XYZ file of N, CA and C in Angstrom:
444
model
N 52.609 -145.520 -89.883
C 52.692 -144.942 -88.559
C 54.041 -144.250 -88.392
N 54.014 -143.078 -87.767
C 55.210 -142.270 -87.539
C 55.911 -141.851 -88.819
N 55.153 -141.725 -89.900
C 55.706 -141.257 -91.166
C 55.195 -139.836 -91.412
N 56.080 -138.868 -91.610
C 55.625 -137.490 -91.810
C 54.985 -137.262 -93.193
N 55.308 -138.131 -94.161
C 54.767 -137.982 -95.512
C 54.611 -139.369 -96.127
N 53.479 -139.580 -96.817
C 53.286 -140.880 -97.452
C 52.258 -140.776 -98.571
N 52.242 -141.799 -99.421
C 51.225 -141.958 -100.463
C 50.542 -143.294 -100.214
N 49.370 -143.445 -100.812
C 48.621 -144.681 -100.600
C 48.487 -145.447 -101.904
N 48.450 -146.771 -101.764
C 48.287 -147.662 -102.897
C 46.881 -148.251 -102.829
N 46.235 -148.363 -103.993
C 44.914 -148.977 -104.034
C 45.027 -150.449 -103.651
N 44.069 -150.958 -102.885
C 44.123 -152.375 -102.493
C 44.084 -153.289 -103.719
N 44.828 -154.335 -103.670
C 44.872 -155.356 -104.733
C 45.353 -154.812 -106.072
N 46.031 -153.692 -106.060
C 46.579 -153.126 -107.303
C 47.942 -152.526 -107.002
N 48.665 -152.243 -108.052
C 49.945 -151.562 -107.896
C 49.820 -150.088 -108.235
N 48.613 -149.542 -108.142
C 48.374 -148.155 -108.500
C 48.492 -147.262 -107.260
N 49.386 -146.284 -107.355
C 49.535 -145.314 -106.276
C 48.562 -144.162 -106.514
N 47.903 -143.707 -105.467
C 47.052 -142.524 -105.573
C 47.938 -141.297 -105.772
N 47.439 -140.310 -106.469
C 48.261 -139.144 -106.795
C 48.437 -138.188 -105.619
N 47.592 -138.297 -104.592
C 47.693 -137.399 -103.450
C 48.856 -137.778 -102.543
N 49.472 -136.759 -101.971
C 50.519 -136.948 -100.982
C 49.931 -136.534 -99.642
N 50.050 -137.391 -98.649
C 49.526 -137.124 -97.315
C 50.676 -136.748 -96.397
N 50.443 -135.745 -95.543
C 51.484 -135.307 -94.617
C 50.907 -135.234 -93.207
N 51.775 -135.378 -92.233
C 51.365 -135.280 -90.828
C 51.129 -133.816 -90.468
N 50.443 -133.592 -89.349
C 50.208 -132.225 -88.879
C 51.524 -131.493 -88.631
N 52.498 -132.195 -88.077
C 53.783 -131.567 -87.774
C 54.482 -131.096 -89.047
N 54.504 -131.950 -90.072
C 55.152 -131.568 -91.325
C 54.375 -130.445 -92.005
N 53.053 -130.498 -91.934
C 52.242 -129.457 -92.551
C 52.561 -128.093 -91.938
N 52.744 -128.019 -90.622
C 53.069 -126.749 -89.973
C 54.418 -126.211 -90.460
N 55.381 -127.092 -90.622
C 56.696 -126.672 -91.113
C 56.586 -126.179 -92.555
N 55.869 -126.935 -93.394
C 55.763 -126.581 -94.808
C 54.950 -125.310 -95.036
N 53.901 -125.113 -94.269
C 53.059 -123.916 -94.441
C 53.859 -122.637 -94.302
N 54.820 -122.622 -93.442
C 55.608 -121.420 -93.230
C 56.768 -121.253 -94.180
N 57.075 -122.279 -94.969
C 58.301 -122.191 -95.761
C 58.135 -122.387 -97.261
N 56.977 -122.829 -97.736
C 56.807 -123.018 -99.179
C 55.515 -122.354 -99.648
N 55.469 -122.078 -100.954
C 54.280 -121.494 -101.562
C 53.816 -122.390 -102.694
N 52.545 -122.242 -103.080
C 52.035 -122.990 -104.222
C 51.396 -124.316 -103.868
N 51.235 -124.598 -102.583
C 50.602 -125.832 -102.150
C 49.300 -125.504 -101.432
N 48.355 -126.381 -101.559
C 47.116 -126.241 -100.810
C 46.987 -127.444 -99.895
N 46.881 -127.178 -98.603
C 46.712 -128.244 -97.630
C 45.235 -128.365 -97.294
N 44.728 -129.573 -97.337
C 43.326 -129.843 -97.041
C 43.275 -130.854 -95.913
N 42.596 -130.465 -94.831
C 42.425 -131.406 -93.721
C 41.432 -132.473 -94.128
N 41.854 -133.729 -94.068
C 40.929 -134.808 -94.401
C 40.571 -135.636 -93.180
N 41.326 -135.446 -92.110
C 41.023 -136.195 -90.897
C 41.655 -135.494 -89.715
N 40.906 -135.391 -88.647
C 41.399 -134.794 -87.415
C 41.143 -135.785 -86.288
N 42.188 -136.315 -85.731
C 42.038 -137.345 -84.700
C 41.426 -136.801 -83.417
N 41.407 -135.475 -83.239
C 40.850 -134.886 -82.034
C 39.350 -134.617 -82.144
N 38.794 -134.711 -83.346
C 37.372 -134.447 -83.564
C 36.753 -135.667 -84.231
N 35.688 -136.183 -83.631
C 35.034 -137.354 -84.220
C 34.169 -136.923 -85.399
N 33.824 -137.862 -86.253
C 32.944 -137.579 -87.388
C 31.604 -137.063 -86.886
N 31.137 -137.646 -85.795
C 29.846 -137.219 -85.238
C 29.914 -135.756 -84.803
N 30.994 -135.362 -84.158
C 31.148 -133.969 -83.742
C 31.192 -133.036 -84.953
N 31.898 -133.458 -85.992
C 31.985 -132.638 -87.202
C 30.618 -132.505 -87.868
N 29.869 -133.593 -87.937
C 28.530 -133.538 -88.531
C 27.601 -132.659 -87.711
N 27.687 -132.748 -86.394
C 26.853 -131.910 -85.535
C 27.207 -130.436 -85.706
N 28.499 -130.137 -85.809
C 28.937 -128.759 -86.027
C 28.396 -128.247 -87.356
N 28.474 -129.067 -88.390
C 28.001 -128.681 -89.717
C 26.494 -128.412 -89.689
N 25.737 -129.277 -89.034
C 24.285 -129.088 -88.922
C 23.960 -127.791 -88.183
N 24.709 -127.500 -87.111
C 24.491 -126.249 -86.374
C 24.781 -125.040 -87.258
N 25.834 -125.134 -88.064
C 26.166 -124.033 -88.968
C 25.019 -123.786 -89.943
N 24.484 -124.853 -90.520
C 23.375 -124.730 -91.476
C 22.139 -124.148 -90.800
N 21.851 -124.592 -89.585
C 20.699 -124.068 -88.850
C 20.886 -122.594 -88.524
N 22.105 -122.200 -88.146
C 22.374 -120.794 -87.837
C 22.168 -119.913 -89.067
N 22.556 -120.431 -90.220
C 22.342 -119.672 -91.453
C 20.856 -119.446 -91.665
N 20.071 -120.510 -91.554
C 18.628 -120.383 -91.758
C 17.997 -119.442 -90.738
N 18.468 -119.480 -89.495
C 17.920 -118.603 -88.461
C 18.306 -117.140 -88.667
N 19.392 -116.895 -89.386
C 19.870 -115.523 -89.587
C 19.221 -114.826 -90.779
N 18.355 -115.515 -91.507
C 17.745 -114.922 -92.697
C 16.667 -113.918 -92.302
N 16.818 -112.698 -92.787
C 15.865 -111.654 -92.423
C 14.711 -111.560 -93.412
N 14.937 -111.972 -94.625
C 13.900 -111.937 -95.657
C 14.009 -113.235 -96.434
N 12.902 -113.932 -96.652
C 12.945 -115.219 -97.350
C 12.048 -115.201 -98.573
N 12.377 -116.089 -99.534
C 11.630 -116.182 -100.776
C 11.958 -117.491 -101.470
N 11.343 -117.731 -102.626
C 11.560 -118.973 -103.367
C 12.815 -118.870 -104.231
N 13.156 -119.963 -104.897
C 14.397 -120.022 -105.672
C 14.407 -119.044 -106.844
N 13.283 -118.908 -107.544
C 13.234 -117.984 -108.684
C 13.488 -116.545 -108.245
N 12.916 -116.156 -107.124
C 13.141 -114.810 -106.595
C 14.597 -114.663 -106.156
N 15.167 -115.725 -105.585
C 16.573 -115.700 -105.176
C 17.472 -115.473 -106.389
N 17.184 -116.157 -107.486
C 17.965 -115.971 -108.719
C 17.870 -114.532 -109.208
N 16.654 -113.996 -109.225
C 16.461 -112.612 -109.663
C 17.248 -111.646 -108.780
N 17.215 -111.887 -107.467
C 17.903 -111.007 -106.529
C 19.404 -110.972 -106.794
N 20.036 -112.142 -106.911
C 21.494 -112.151 -107.096
C 21.894 -111.620 -108.468
N 21.027 -111.797 -109.464
C 21.323 -111.264 -110.799
C 21.308 -109.744 -110.780
N 20.379 -109.165 -110.037
C 20.265 -107.704 -109.947
C 21.248 -107.106 -108.945
N 21.758 -107.908 -108.037
C 22.670 -107.441 -106.983
C 23.958 -108.255 -107.017
N 24.755 -108.030 -108.044
C 25.993 -108.794 -108.235
C 26.875 -108.678 -106.993
N 27.359 -109.818 -106.540
C 28.214 -109.869 -105.365
C 27.464 -110.196 -104.090
N 26.142 -110.030 -104.088
C 25.332 -110.370 -102.915
C 25.053 -111.862 -102.915
N 24.927 -112.425 -101.728
C 24.651 -113.851 -101.589
C 23.244 -114.074 -101.060
N 22.656 -115.190 -101.475
C 21.380 -115.653 -100.970
C 21.627 -117.065 -100.454
N 21.063 -117.390 -99.277
C 21.390 -118.619 -98.568
C 20.172 -119.504 -98.352
N 20.436 -120.788 -98.231
C 19.446 -121.761 -97.782
C 20.211 -122.953 -97.204
N 20.279 -123.005 -95.859
C 21.001 -124.102 -95.218
C 22.434 -124.172 -95.681
N 22.808 -125.310 -96.264
C 24.197 -125.501 -96.707
C 24.468 -124.902 -98.085
N 23.461 -124.333 -98.716
C 23.592 -123.815 -100.071
C 23.663 -122.287 -100.078
N 24.278 -121.753 -101.105
C 24.280 -120.314 -101.351
C 24.356 -120.103 -102.854
N 23.814 -118.995 -103.311
C 23.977 -118.624 -104.717
C 24.403 -117.171 -104.793
N 25.108 -116.855 -105.869
C 25.519 -115.488 -106.163
C 25.723 -115.385 -107.663
N 25.811 -114.177 -108.162
C 26.087 -113.958 -109.581
C 27.481 -113.366 -109.716
N 28.187 -113.793 -110.761
C 29.491 -113.202 -111.022
C 29.310 -111.951 -111.886
N 30.397 -111.299 -112.254
C 30.329 -110.048 -113.015
C 29.698 -110.207 -114.392
N 29.732 -111.431 -114.929
C 29.126 -111.700 -116.233
C 27.652 -112.089 -116.111
N 27.129 -112.122 -114.888
C 25.734 -112.470 -114.672
C 25.471 -113.956 -114.548
N 26.534 -114.769 -114.547
C 26.376 -116.215 -114.367
C 26.055 -116.510 -112.903
N 25.108 -117.393 -112.679
C 24.758 -117.791 -111.315
C 25.742 -118.861 -110.847
N 26.308 -118.648 -109.676
C 27.217 -119.615 -109.063
C 26.505 -120.270 -107.887
N 26.711 -121.561 -107.746
C 26.111 -122.328 -106.654
C 27.211 -122.711 -105.681
N 26.999 -122.402 -104.412
C 27.992 -122.701 -103.390
C 27.490 -123.738 -102.413
N 28.401 -124.583 -101.975
C 28.112 -125.571 -100.936
C 28.990 -125.256 -99.736
N 28.362 -125.135 -98.569
C 29.072 -124.806 -97.340
C 30.031 -125.922 -96.955
N 31.257 -125.530 -96.577
C 32.247 -126.481 -96.074
C 32.310 -126.360 -94.561
N 32.914 -127.324 -93.917
C 32.993 -127.362 -92.460
C 33.778 -126.175 -91.899
N 34.647 -125.560 -92.708
C 35.407 -124.405 -92.233
C 34.648 -123.091 -92.386
N 33.392 -123.163 -92.886
C 32.575 -121.964 -93.030
C 32.692 -121.276 -94.373
N 33.610 -121.721 -95.204
C 33.760 -121.180 -96.557
C 32.829 -121.958 -97.498
N 32.704 -121.472 -98.727
C 31.877 -122.150 -99.720
C 32.729 -122.632 -100.886
N 32.370 -123.801 -101.422
C 32.916 -124.268 -102.692
C 31.946 -123.788 -103.760
N 32.437 -123.038 -104.750
C 31.578 -122.447 -105.774
C 31.754 -123.163 -107.104
N 30.632 -123.398 -107.786
C 30.648 -123.975 -109.132
C 29.662 -123.201 -109.998
N 29.861 -123.271 -111.300
C 28.865 -122.795 -112.251
C 28.103 -124.032 -112.692
N 26.879 -124.197 -112.187
C 26.168 -125.453 -112.455
C 25.657 -125.539 -113.892
N 25.699 -126.752 -114.436
C 25.068 -127.000 -115.730
C 23.560 -127.100 -115.545
N 23.162 -127.593 -114.403
C 21.753 -127.658 -114.016
C 21.696 -127.554 -112.505
N 20.527 -127.221 -111.986
C 20.366 -127.119 -110.544
C 19.872 -128.444 -109.989
N 20.467 -128.914 -108.898
C 19.934 -130.119 -108.257
C 18.477 -129.854 -107.860
N 17.575 -130.762 -108.178
C 16.153 -130.525 -107.896
C 15.862 -130.155 -106.447
N 16.660 -130.657 -105.504
C 16.397 -130.389 -104.095
C 16.448 -128.896 -103.780
N 17.284 -128.125 -104.466
C 17.410 -126.706 -104.119
C 16.257 -125.864 -104.647
N 15.521 -126.380 -105.627
C 14.439 -125.599 -106.224
C 13.273 -125.384 -105.271
N 13.072 -126.291 -104.329
C 11.943 -126.175 -103.408
C 12.329 -125.618 -102.040
N 13.595 -125.257 -101.854
C 14.042 -124.724 -100.570
C 13.608 -123.271 -100.391
N 13.569 -122.839 -99.149
C 13.340 -121.432 -98.839
C 14.696 -120.744 -98.809
N 14.821 -119.666 -99.551
C 16.064 -118.922 -99.677
C 15.910 -117.581 -98.985
N 17.034 -116.973 -98.640
C 16.923 -115.667 -97.998
C 18.230 -114.916 -97.897
N 18.073 -113.703 -97.398
C 19.193 -112.787 -97.204
C 19.475 -112.733 -95.715
N 20.747 -112.772 -95.340
C 21.101 -112.679 -93.924
C 20.826 -111.271 -93.426
N 20.360 -111.194 -92.171
C 20.092 -109.886 -91.599
C 21.403 -109.152 -91.398
N 21.340 -107.856 -91.591
C 22.527 -107.045 -91.395
C 22.681 -106.766 -89.923
N 23.915 -106.853 -89.456
C 24.188 -106.538 -88.063
C 24.186 -105.020 -87.915
N 23.427 -104.551 -86.970
C 23.321 -103.114 -86.745
C 24.375 -102.678 -85.749
N 24.881 -101.502 -85.969
C 25.857 -100.916 -85.052
C 25.242 -99.626 -84.512
N 24.394 -99.724 -83.491
C 23.654 -98.565 -83.033
C 24.541 -97.402 -82.571
N 25.638 -97.699 -81.914
C 26.495 -96.639 -81.426
C 27.100 -95.874 -82.587
N 27.575 -96.552 -83.589
C 28.174 -95.922 -84.752
C 27.131 -95.142 -85.539
N 25.924 -95.724 -85.721
C 24.901 -95.055 -86.505
C 24.457 -93.746 -85.838
N 24.564 -93.653 -84.515
C 24.190 -92.428 -83.809
C 25.111 -91.286 -84.224
N 26.365 -91.593 -84.465
C 27.330 -90.552 -84.829
C 27.336 -90.226 -86.308
N 26.757 -91.091 -87.142
C 26.806 -90.890 -88.582
C 25.572 -90.175 -89.134
N 24.651 -89.773 -88.312
C 23.453 -89.071 -88.784
C 23.821 -87.659 -89.217
N 23.219 -87.244 -90.309
C 23.488 -85.887 -90.826
C 22.286 -85.002 -90.633
């Protein structure tokens, strides 16, 4: 308590965990003055776990509701392979192909970004999901001026 920086010891052992934990106040000071560190929020006392889970579920539902065209996993793989850089979504999951044609699997994080991996195999749950492309937001005013 009231410690700006600390490490944790495993219970019943003398082993210190390798992670260093810092307070919000220290993190704000360090973010502006050092480079080469990555700060990861692991707990927010102002947001309950239930609120975070509800927010995450809403994010996943919004993704599914925003899909303009849907298809199965095999079609999703074909799409991203032919359209490098494009993403295909299903709830908390996303896939894309890199420049070498490798399929990357992404998992949605609470901050709205994705953690990407090159899977050795696909989790069976994703094979039966409905996948899709997000609808493009139209800009009617701009498109009126861009007609030739």
